[in-house]
Short mmCIF file of C-alpha atoms in Angstrom, two decimals:
data_model
loop_
_atom_site.label_atom_id
_atom_site.label_comp_id
_atom_site.label_asym_id
_atom_site.label_seq_id
_atom_site.Cartn_x
_atom_site.Cartn_y
_atom_site.Cartn_z
CA MET A 1 23.20 -20.26 93.01
CA GLN A 2 22.71 -20.37 88.86
CA ILE A 3 21.81 -24.14 87.41
CA THR A 4 22.09 -24.54 83.69
CA ALA A 5 20.80 -26.57 81.06
CA THR A 6 24.49 -27.53 81.34
CA HIS A 7 24.84 -28.77 84.63
CA VAL A 8 21.34 -30.97 83.62
CA ASN A 9 24.13 -32.85 80.84
CA TYR A 10 26.81 -32.76 82.81
CA LEU A 11 25.51 -34.70 85.39
CA HIS A 12 24.36 -37.54 83.62
CA VAL A 13 27.75 -37.76 81.96
CA CYS A 14 30.23 -36.63 85.27
CA HIS A 15 30.47 -35.59 88.65
CA ARG A 16 33.83 -35.17 88.02
CA LYS A 17 33.17 -32.94 84.87
CA LEU A 18 30.03 -30.73 86.45
CA TRP A 19 32.03 -30.15 89.32
CA LEU A 20 35.15 -28.89 87.46
CA PHE A 21 32.48 -26.34 85.41
CA MET A 22 30.80 -25.21 88.70
CA ASN A 23 33.52 -24.66 89.73
CA ALA A 24 35.04 -22.46 86.91
CA ILE A 25 36.87 -24.70 85.05
CA ASN A 26 36.27 -24.65 81.72
CA MET A 27 38.20 -26.65 79.34
CA GLU A 28 35.93 -26.74 76.43
CA PRO A 29 37.48 -23.79 74.81
CA THR A 30 40.00 -25.29 73.77
CA SER A 31 38.63 -28.81 72.27
CA ASP A 32 38.25 -29.63 68.56
CA ILE A 33 35.69 -31.94 69.71
CA VAL A 34 33.62 -29.26 71.03
CA TYR A 35 34.49 -26.85 68.41
CA ASP A 36 33.30 -29.63 65.83
CA GLY A 37 29.67 -29.57 67.34
CA LYS A 38 29.77 -25.91 67.20
CA LEU A 39 29.97 -26.35 63.41
CA ILE A 40 27.60 -29.30 63.47
CA HIS A 41 24.98 -26.98 64.77
CA GLU A 42 25.70 -23.87 63.37
CA PHE A 43 26.39 -25.34 59.67
CA SER A 44 23.46 -28.38 59.63
CA TYR A 45 21.10 -25.92 59.17
CA ASN A 46 21.34 -22.85 57.72
CA GLU A 47 17.93 -21.92 57.15
CA ARG A 48 16.91 -22.12 61.29
CA SER A 49 18.23 -18.78 62.16
CA GLU A 50 16.38 -16.67 59.57
CA LYS A 51 12.74 -18.30 61.22
CA TYR A 52 13.76 -19.23 64.56
CA SER A 53 14.75 -17.03 67.83
CA GLU A 54 17.11 -17.55 70.28
CA ILE A 55 15.50 -17.47 73.83
CA THR A 56 16.82 -17.47 77.30
CA VAL A 57 14.84 -18.28 79.95
CA SER A 58 14.83 -18.19 83.78
CA HIS A 59 13.48 -19.03 87.08
CA GLU A 60 13.28 -18.57 90.54
CA LEU A 61 13.12 -21.55 92.67
CA GLU A 62 11.78 -21.32 96.27
CA ASN A 63 15.05 -21.72 97.85
CA GLY A 64 16.88 -19.30 95.73
CA ILE A 65 18.14 -20.72 93.05
CA THR A 66 18.08 -19.39 89.24
CA LEU A 67 17.28 -21.70 86.82
CA ILE A 68 18.43 -20.35 83.36
CA GLY A 69 18.31 -21.61 80.11
CA LYS A 70 19.80 -20.38 76.82
CA ILE A 71 17.74 -22.57 73.73
CA ASP A 72 19.71 -21.69 70.37
CA PHE A 73 16.37 -21.76 68.45
CA TYR A 74 13.02 -21.74 69.75
CA ASN A 75 10.11 -22.06 67.52
CA ARG A 76 7.55 -19.64 69.18
CA SER A 77 4.51 -20.76 67.29
CA LEU A 78 5.30 -24.50 67.90
CA ASN A 79 6.44 -23.47 70.90
CA LEU A 80 8.81 -26.14 70.21
CA VAL A 81 12.37 -26.53 71.30
CA HIS A 82 15.30 -27.67 68.53
CA GLU A 83 18.92 -28.92 70.29
CA THR A 84 20.95 -29.78 67.66
CA LYS A 85 24.09 -32.36 68.79
CA ARG A 86 27.01 -33.75 67.38
CA SER A 87 26.73 -37.71 68.61
CA ASP A 88 23.93 -39.69 70.66
CA LYS A 89 26.63 -42.07 72.41
CA LEU A 90 24.99 -39.04 75.54
CA GLU A 91 21.82 -39.37 74.18
CA LEU A 92 20.23 -39.53 77.40
CA ALA A 93 21.62 -36.51 78.83
CA HIS A 94 21.00 -34.39 76.14
CA GLU A 95 17.14 -35.64 76.16
CA TRP A 96 17.23 -34.21 79.85
CA GLN A 97 18.77 -30.98 78.83
CA VAL A 98 15.81 -30.61 76.29
CA LYS A 99 13.75 -31.22 79.01
CA TYR A 100 15.04 -29.14 81.60
CA TYR A 101 14.03 -26.42 78.55
CA LEU A 102 10.91 -27.90 78.46
CA TRP A 103 10.36 -27.55 82.56
CA LEU A 104 11.33 -23.48 82.63
CA LEU A 105 9.50 -23.26 79.53
CA THR A 106 6.79 -24.49 81.48
CA LEU A 107 7.16 -22.56 84.78
CA ASN A 108 7.50 -19.01 82.68
CA GLY A 109 3.70 -19.74 81.54
CA VAL A 110 4.41 -21.39 77.97
CA PRO A 111 1.53 -23.85 77.25
CA ASN A 112 2.99 -27.30 76.65
CA PRO A 113 5.92 -26.63 74.99
CA THR A 114 7.94 -29.95 72.85
CA GLY A 115 10.88 -31.17 71.87
CA LEU A 116 13.24 -32.38 69.13
CA LEU A 117 16.40 -33.55 70.06
CA GLU A 118 18.79 -33.39 66.02
CA TYR A 119 21.50 -35.50 65.40
CA PRO A 120 22.53 -34.17 61.76
CA LYS A 121 25.38 -36.13 61.28
CA LEU A 122 23.50 -39.52 62.55
CA ARG A 123 19.80 -38.02 60.25
CA LYS A 124 18.15 -39.10 63.12
CA THR A 125 15.30 -36.56 65.59
CA MET A 126 14.30 -37.95 68.89
CA ASP A 127 10.73 -35.96 69.89
CA ILE A 128 10.87 -35.52 73.43
CA GLU A 129 8.10 -33.73 76.34
CA LEU A 130 8.00 -33.38 79.44
CA SER A 131 5.70 -35.48 81.68
CA GLU A 132 4.73 -34.45 84.78
CA ALA A 133 6.72 -37.21 86.35
CA ASP A 134 10.16 -35.75 84.80
CA VAL A 135 9.35 -32.90 87.47
CA PRO A 136 9.79 -34.05 90.51
CA SER A 137 13.22 -35.62 88.88
CA LEU A 138 14.42 -32.43 87.81
CA HIS A 139 13.91 -30.76 91.42
CA ARG A 140 16.02 -34.01 92.97
CA MET A 141 18.75 -33.42 90.05
CA VAL A 142 18.73 -29.54 90.99
CA ASP A 143 19.47 -30.81 94.09
CA SER A 144 22.05 -33.24 93.64
CA ILE A 145 23.78 -30.17 91.64
CA VAL A 146 23.39 -28.47 94.63
CA VAL A 147 24.90 -30.57 97.47
CA LEU A 148 27.77 -31.94 94.40
CA TYR A 149 29.04 -27.99 94.23
CA GLN A 150 29.41 -28.51 97.89
CA GLN A 151 31.25 -31.84 98.21
CA ARG A 152 35.62 -31.73 96.80
CA CYS A 153 36.00 -32.59 93.21
CA PRO A 154 34.78 -36.29 93.45
CA PRO A 155 37.44 -39.09 91.53
CA THR A 156 37.50 -40.12 87.58
CA ILE A 157 35.34 -42.53 86.51
CA ASN A 158 37.31 -44.51 83.43
CA SER A 159 34.86 -44.61 81.49
CA GLY A 160 34.59 -45.63 77.40
CA ILE A 161 33.27 -41.42 77.21
CA CYS A 162 36.56 -40.20 78.61
CA LYS A 163 38.92 -39.71 76.17
CA ASN A 164 36.92 -37.63 74.40
CA CYS A 165 36.13 -35.51 76.70
CA SER A 166 37.55 -31.67 77.02
CA TYR A 167 38.33 -32.62 80.97
CA PHE A 168 40.68 -36.27 79.64
CA ASP A 169 43.67 -34.42 80.20
CA LEU A 170 42.95 -32.75 83.17
CA CYS A 171 41.83 -35.35 84.65
CA TYR A 172 44.22 -38.14 83.78
CA ILE A 173 47.05 -35.76 83.76
CA ASP A 174 49.69 -38.36 86.13
CA GLU A 175 48.39 -41.43 83.59
CA VAL A 176 49.12 -39.74 79.98
#
């Protein structure tokens, strides 16, 4: 099984969304909100693509699970991950996504990586670090993702965030 930063992010947002994503039901290609986020990511820092590189890091755990992270903007000289997001409504999920990247870099021998979570529309940035206490939490998240994958599809959460989710129409088809 492969686990990505998207899995970690969705674990903090909605278990149903995560389950659907893990079972190859992907609604994001048709979402205007996701498209808007991609535009913000692409055009907020035009000079970034010249200075920083996109990297993919992976690590296989003892239980055979492969952790994979695709970091869009990585500053090798500072060991700094840049993660750009559209809105801070799901800030905790974004923080753990960056911590997941930092964990992967650490597992691959990168000393003391740090992260910068950026919200260009809000003109807000957050420094993100991986603490020793975060590592067991990340292991538990991986375990939770594996268990969730093996279960039946979770129920809807009926939250305010649902209305802006790319899975909304699928989850609430009977109510629309």
